[in-house]
Coordinates of C-alpha atoms in Angstrom, one line a residue:
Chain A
X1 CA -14.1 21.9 52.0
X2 CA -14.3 20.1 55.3
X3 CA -17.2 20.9 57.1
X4 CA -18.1 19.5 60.6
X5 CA -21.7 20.2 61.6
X6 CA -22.8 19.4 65.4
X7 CA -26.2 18.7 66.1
X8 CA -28.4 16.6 64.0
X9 CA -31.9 18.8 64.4
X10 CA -33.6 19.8 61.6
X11 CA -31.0 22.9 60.6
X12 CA -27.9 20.3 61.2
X13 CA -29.0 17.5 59.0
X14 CA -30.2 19.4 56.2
X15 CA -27.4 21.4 56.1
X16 CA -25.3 18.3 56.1
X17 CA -27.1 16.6 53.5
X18 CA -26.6 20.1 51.3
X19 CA -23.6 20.2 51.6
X20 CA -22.6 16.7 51.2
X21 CA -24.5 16.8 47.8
X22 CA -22.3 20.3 47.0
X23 CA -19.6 17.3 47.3
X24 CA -18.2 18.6 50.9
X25 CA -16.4 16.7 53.2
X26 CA -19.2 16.5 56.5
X27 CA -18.9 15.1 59.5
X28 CA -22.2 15.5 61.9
X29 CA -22.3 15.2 65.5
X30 CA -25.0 14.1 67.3
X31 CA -25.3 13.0 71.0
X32 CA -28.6 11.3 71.2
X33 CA -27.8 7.9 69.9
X34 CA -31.6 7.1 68.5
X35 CA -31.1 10.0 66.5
X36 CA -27.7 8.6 64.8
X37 CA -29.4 5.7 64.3
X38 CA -31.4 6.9 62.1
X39 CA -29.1 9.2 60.0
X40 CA -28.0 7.6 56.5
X41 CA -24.0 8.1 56.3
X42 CA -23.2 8.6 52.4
X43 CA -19.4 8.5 50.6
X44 CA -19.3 12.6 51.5
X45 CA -21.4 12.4 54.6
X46 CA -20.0 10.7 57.9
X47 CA -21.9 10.4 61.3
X48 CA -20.2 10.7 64.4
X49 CA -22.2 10.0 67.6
X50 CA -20.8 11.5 70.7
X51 CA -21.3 15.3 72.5
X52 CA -19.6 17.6 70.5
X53 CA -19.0 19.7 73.4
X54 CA -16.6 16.9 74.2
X55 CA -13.0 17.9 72.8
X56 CA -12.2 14.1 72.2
X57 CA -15.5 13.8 70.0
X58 CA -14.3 17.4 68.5
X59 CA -10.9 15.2 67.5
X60 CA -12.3 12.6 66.5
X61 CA -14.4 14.0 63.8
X62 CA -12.0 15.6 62.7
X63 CA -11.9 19.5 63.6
X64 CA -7.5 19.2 63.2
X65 CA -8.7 19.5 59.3
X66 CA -11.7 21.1 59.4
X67 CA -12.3 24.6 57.6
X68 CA -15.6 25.4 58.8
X69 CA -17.3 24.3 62.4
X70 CA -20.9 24.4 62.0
X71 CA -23.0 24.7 65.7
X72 CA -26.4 24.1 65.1
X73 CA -27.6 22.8 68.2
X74 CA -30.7 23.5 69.8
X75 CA -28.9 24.9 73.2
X76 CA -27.2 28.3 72.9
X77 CA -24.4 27.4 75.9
X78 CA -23.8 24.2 73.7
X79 CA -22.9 26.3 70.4
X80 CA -20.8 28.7 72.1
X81 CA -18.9 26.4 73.6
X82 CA -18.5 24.2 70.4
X83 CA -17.3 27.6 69.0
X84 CA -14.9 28.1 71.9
X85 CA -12.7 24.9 71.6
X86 CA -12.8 25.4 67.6
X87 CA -10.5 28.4 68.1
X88 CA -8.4 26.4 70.2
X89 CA -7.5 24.5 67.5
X90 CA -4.1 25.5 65.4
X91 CA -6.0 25.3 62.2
X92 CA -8.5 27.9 63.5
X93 CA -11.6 27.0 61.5
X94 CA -14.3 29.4 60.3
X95 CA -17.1 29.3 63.1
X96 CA -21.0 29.9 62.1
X97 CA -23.6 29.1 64.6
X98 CA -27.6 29.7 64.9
X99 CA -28.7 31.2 67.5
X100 CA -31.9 29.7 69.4
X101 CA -33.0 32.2 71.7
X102 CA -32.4 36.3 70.6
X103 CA -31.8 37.1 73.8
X104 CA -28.1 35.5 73.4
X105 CA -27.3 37.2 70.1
X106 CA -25.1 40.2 72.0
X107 CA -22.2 36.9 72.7
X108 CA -22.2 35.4 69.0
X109 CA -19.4 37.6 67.6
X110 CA -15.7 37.4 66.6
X111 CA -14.6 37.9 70.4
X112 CA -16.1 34.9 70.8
X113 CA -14.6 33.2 67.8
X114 CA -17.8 33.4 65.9
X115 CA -17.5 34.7 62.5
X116 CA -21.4 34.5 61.8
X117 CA -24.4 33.6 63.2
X118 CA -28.0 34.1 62.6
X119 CA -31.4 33.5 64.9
X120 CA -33.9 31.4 62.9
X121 CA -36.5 34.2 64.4
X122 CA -35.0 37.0 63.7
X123 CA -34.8 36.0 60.1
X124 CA -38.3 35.7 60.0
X125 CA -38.8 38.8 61.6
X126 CA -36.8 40.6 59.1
X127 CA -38.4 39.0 56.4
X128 CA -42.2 39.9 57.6
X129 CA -40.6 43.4 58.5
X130 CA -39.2 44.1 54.6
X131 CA -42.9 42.7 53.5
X132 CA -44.4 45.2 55.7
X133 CA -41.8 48.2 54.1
X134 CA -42.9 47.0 50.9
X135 CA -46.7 47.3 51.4
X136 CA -45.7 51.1 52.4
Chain B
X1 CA -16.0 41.6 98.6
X2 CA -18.9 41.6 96.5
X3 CA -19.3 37.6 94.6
X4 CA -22.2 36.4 92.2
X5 CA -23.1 33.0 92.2
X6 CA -25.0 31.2 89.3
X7 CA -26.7 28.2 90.4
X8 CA -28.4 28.1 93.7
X9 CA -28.0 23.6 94.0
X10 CA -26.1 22.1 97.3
X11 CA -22.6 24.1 96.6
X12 CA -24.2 26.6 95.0
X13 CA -26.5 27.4 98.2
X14 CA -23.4 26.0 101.1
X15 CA -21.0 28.7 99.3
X16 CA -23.6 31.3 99.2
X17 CA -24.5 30.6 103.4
X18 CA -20.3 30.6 103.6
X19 CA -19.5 33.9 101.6
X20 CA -22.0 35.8 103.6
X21 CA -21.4 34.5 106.8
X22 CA -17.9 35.8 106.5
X23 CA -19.3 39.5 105.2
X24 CA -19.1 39.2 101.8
X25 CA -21.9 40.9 100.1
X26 CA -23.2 38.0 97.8
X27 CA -26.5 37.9 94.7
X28 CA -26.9 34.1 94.2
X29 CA -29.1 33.6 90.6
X30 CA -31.1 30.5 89.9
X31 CA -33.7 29.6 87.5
X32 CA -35.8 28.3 89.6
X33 CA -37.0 30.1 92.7
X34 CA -38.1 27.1 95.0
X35 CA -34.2 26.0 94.8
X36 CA -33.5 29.2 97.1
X37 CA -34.9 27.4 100.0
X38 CA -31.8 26.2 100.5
X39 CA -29.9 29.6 101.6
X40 CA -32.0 29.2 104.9
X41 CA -33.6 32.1 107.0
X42 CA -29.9 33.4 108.1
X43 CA -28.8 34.3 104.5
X44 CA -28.9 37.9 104.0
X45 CA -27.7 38.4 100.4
X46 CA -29.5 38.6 96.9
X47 CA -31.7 36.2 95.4
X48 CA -32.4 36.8 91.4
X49 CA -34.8 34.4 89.8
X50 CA -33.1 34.2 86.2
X51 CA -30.8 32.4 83.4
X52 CA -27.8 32.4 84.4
X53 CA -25.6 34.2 82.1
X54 CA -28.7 36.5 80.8
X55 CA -27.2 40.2 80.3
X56 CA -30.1 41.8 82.5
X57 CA -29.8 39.2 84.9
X58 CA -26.5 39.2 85.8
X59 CA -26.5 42.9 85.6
X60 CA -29.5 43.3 88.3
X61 CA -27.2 40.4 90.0
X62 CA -24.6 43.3 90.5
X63 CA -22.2 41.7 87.9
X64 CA -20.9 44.8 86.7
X65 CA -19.2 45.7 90.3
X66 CA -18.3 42.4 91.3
X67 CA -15.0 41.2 92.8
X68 CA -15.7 37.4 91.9
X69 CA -18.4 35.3 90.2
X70 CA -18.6 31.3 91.0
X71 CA -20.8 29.3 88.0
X72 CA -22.3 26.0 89.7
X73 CA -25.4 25.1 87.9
X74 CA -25.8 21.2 87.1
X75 CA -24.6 22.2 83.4
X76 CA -20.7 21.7 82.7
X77 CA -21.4 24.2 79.3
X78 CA -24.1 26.8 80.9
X79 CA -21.2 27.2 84.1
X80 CA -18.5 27.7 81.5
X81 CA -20.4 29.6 79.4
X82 CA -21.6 31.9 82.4
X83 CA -18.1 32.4 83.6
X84 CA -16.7 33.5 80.3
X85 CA -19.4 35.5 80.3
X86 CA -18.6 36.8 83.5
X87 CA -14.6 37.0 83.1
X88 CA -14.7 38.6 79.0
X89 CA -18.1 40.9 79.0
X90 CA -17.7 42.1 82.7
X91 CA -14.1 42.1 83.2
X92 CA -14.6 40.4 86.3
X93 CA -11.3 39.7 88.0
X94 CA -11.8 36.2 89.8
X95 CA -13.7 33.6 87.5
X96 CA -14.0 29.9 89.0
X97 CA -16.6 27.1 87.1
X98 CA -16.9 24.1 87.7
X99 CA -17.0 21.6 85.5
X100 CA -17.6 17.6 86.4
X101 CA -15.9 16.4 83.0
X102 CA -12.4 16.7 83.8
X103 CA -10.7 16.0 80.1
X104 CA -13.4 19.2 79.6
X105 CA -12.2 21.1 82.8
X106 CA -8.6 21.1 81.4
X107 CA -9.7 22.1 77.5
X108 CA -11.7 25.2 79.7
X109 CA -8.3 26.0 81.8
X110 CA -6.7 27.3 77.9
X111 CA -9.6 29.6 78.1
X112 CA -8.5 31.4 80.9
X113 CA -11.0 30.1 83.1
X114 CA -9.7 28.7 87.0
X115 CA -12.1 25.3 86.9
X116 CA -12.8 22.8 89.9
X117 CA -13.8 19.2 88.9
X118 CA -15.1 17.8 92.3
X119 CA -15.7 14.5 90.0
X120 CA -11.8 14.2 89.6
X121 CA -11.1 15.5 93.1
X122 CA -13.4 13.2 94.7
X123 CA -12.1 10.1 92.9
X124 CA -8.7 11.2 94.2
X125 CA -9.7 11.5 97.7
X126 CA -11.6 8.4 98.0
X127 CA -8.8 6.4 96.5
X128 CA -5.9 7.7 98.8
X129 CA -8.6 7.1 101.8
X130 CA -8.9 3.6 100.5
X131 CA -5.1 2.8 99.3
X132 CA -3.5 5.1 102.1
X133 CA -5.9 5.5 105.1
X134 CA -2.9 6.1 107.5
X135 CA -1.6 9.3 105.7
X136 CA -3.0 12.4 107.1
X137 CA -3.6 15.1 104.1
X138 CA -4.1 18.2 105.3
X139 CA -4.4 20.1 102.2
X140 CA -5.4 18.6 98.3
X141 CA -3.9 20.8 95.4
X142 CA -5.5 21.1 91.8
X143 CA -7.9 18.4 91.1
X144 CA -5.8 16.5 94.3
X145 CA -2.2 16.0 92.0
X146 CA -0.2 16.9 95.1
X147 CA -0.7 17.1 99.0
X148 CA 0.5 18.8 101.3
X149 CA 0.2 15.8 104.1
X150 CA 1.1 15.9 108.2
X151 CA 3.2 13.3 110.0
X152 CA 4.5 13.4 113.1
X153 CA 7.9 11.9 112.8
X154 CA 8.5 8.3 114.8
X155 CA 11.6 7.3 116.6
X156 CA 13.1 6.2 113.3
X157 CA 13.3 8.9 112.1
X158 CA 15.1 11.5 115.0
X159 CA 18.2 12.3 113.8
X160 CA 17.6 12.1 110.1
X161 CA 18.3 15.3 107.7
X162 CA 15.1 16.8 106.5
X163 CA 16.5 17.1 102.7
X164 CA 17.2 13.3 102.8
X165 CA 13.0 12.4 102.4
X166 CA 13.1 15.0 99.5
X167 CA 12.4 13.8 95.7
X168 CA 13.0 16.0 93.1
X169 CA 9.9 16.5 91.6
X170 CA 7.9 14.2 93.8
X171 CA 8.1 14.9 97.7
X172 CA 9.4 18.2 99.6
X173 CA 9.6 18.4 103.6
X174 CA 8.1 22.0 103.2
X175 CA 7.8 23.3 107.2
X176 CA 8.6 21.4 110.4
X177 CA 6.7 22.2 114.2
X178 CA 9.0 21.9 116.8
X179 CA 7.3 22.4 120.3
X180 CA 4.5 24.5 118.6
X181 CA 7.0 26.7 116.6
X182 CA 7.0 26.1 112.7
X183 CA 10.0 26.8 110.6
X184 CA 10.8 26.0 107.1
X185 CA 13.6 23.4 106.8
X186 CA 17.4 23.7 105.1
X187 CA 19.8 21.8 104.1
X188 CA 21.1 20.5 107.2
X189 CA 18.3 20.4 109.6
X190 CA 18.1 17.8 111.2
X191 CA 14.6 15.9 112.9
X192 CA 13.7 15.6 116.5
X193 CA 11.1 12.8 117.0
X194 CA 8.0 14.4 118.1
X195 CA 8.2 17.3 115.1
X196 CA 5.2 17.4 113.0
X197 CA 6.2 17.3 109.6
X198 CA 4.4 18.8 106.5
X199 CA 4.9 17.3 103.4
X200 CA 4.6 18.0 99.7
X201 CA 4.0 14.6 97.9
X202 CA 2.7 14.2 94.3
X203 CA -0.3 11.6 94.7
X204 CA 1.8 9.3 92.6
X205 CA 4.4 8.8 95.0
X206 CA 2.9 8.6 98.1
X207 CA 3.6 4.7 98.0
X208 CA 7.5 5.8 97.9
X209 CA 6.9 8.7 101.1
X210 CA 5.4 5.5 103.1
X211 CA 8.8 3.5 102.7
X212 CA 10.7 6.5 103.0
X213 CA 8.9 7.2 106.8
X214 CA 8.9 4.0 106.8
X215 CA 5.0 3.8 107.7

């Protein structure tokens, strides 16, 4: 599969690294050029440094082939609109995001061409909440 | 007509001040609550201390019954993002962003959004004023493609057929004011020095109107 993955925090470039060892096609994004500098590209792993809220970045790693967009930025705006120009593409790729802040959960969904997303907290949450159930 | 604002900066706050002036009942949101020091004493509309496109904050901004809702933060995503927001969740009939990236403000124009990028209409405007400081444009359209401009027609040009300084595609002679009276020309009218003319040029071929007025 062809994967692109924008934003090179800590969910972005392990994710990338995953699945570039799963022997994926990944292209990560990243705007903040002392970051790239420091990622290590690999035969399944390319690094593309530019905003990717930017369409032309968008193109130029690739998103005409992609099969899944990946938005894992810190900034909620930023993954949502990553999302939106992804459906604008013919090939319409599969769309997951995180979430950062829970309060923006109610616009990650399909009517925003997002076909699944998750908040980092509310995992957490739902994992000390299913503890808690347990001890019961 | 009732019109949110996001972003309370120096359009943000100007449109705000101009909105209410003229009646409109306008909320203006910002994040920051010193930024309303802007509006001025005079401005009697809504101020809501909040994110931008937060559900509870745009709803206690009134989004819900709003005519029109303008996103001008500093952010080219938070004011597209915000006036989705506004346009698919709210069903709010007039959505306008704007967006300083203009290869960004036309991908945002496929999603449905109407988006101003003052960057590309400044650059336009500052070039004509430099390159053509003698042609008079009234009105700039889109991001400043085509003007409507205003020329008062010379001595060389009394006697000439309107339709004759018409390009396909590139000028169009679109009203003429004789002795205070404006009329839109036909084929066959012909130019009394003195009329003001108003022209539709494409910014590309305002060089070509110039030679054509000979100006």
């Amino acid at each position: 599969m062809r994967i692109i993955i924008v934003g090179a925090g800590k969910v972005g470039t392990n994710l990338a690294k995953d699945m570039a060892a799963k022997n994926h096609k990944v292209s990560l994004i990243e705007k903040n050029e002392a970051i790239c500098s420091k990622l290590e590209k690999s035969d399944n792993l390319e690094i593309v440094c530019g905003d990717g809220c930017d369409p032309v970045v968008l193109e130029l790693a690739g998103i005409r082939a992609a099969d899944i967009v990946a938005a894992a930025t810190g900034d909620d705006e930023d993954n949502l609109v990553v999302a939106q120009l992804a459906k604008l593409q013919a090939n319409r790729p599969r769309v997951v995001s995180i979430i950062n802040n829970p309060r923006n959960a109610w616009l990650f969904n399909k009517s925003w061409g997002i076909d699944a997303a998750e908040s980092p907290a509310s995992v957490v949450a739902r994992l000390i909440e299913e503890d808690i159930n347990k001890k019961i | 007509m009732q019109i949110v604002i996001m972003g309370c900066g120096r359009v943000g706050s100007q449109l705000a001040n101009l909105l209410s002036m003229d009646g409109h009942k306008v909320s203006i949101i910002d994040i920051e609550p010193k930024s309303f020091d802007r509006l001025g004493k005079s401005f009697n509309g809504d101020k809501i201390v909040g994110f931008g496109y937060d559900r509870d904050v745009l709803i206690k901004a009134g989004i819900e019954k709003a005519d029109a809702f303008a996103s001008v933060s500093p952010g080219d995503n938070r004011n597209i993002i915000g006036a989705l927001v506004a346009s698919r969740e709210f069903k709010v009939p007039i959505v306008i962003a704007r967006i300083y990236d203009p290869v960004r403000a036309i991908a945002y124009n496929k999603l449905g959004i109407t988006t101003i990028s003052p960057t590309k209409w400044g650059a336009n405007k500052i070039k004509e004023l430099i390159c053509h400081p003698d042609i008079n444009s009234q009105i700039s359209l889109g991001n400043g493609e085509v003007e409507i401009i205003e020329v008062e027609a010379a001595h060389g040009l009394s006697g000439f057929r309107s339709e004759k300084i018409n390009v396909p595609g590139e000028i169009m002679v679109v009203s003429i004011t004789r002795l205070g009276r404006a009329f839109i020309p036909v084929v066959g009218t012909v130019i009394n020095e003195g009329d003001l003319l108003h022209i539709a040029v494409a910014s590309t071929a305002i060089p070509q109107l110039k030679r054509i007025l000979g100006i």
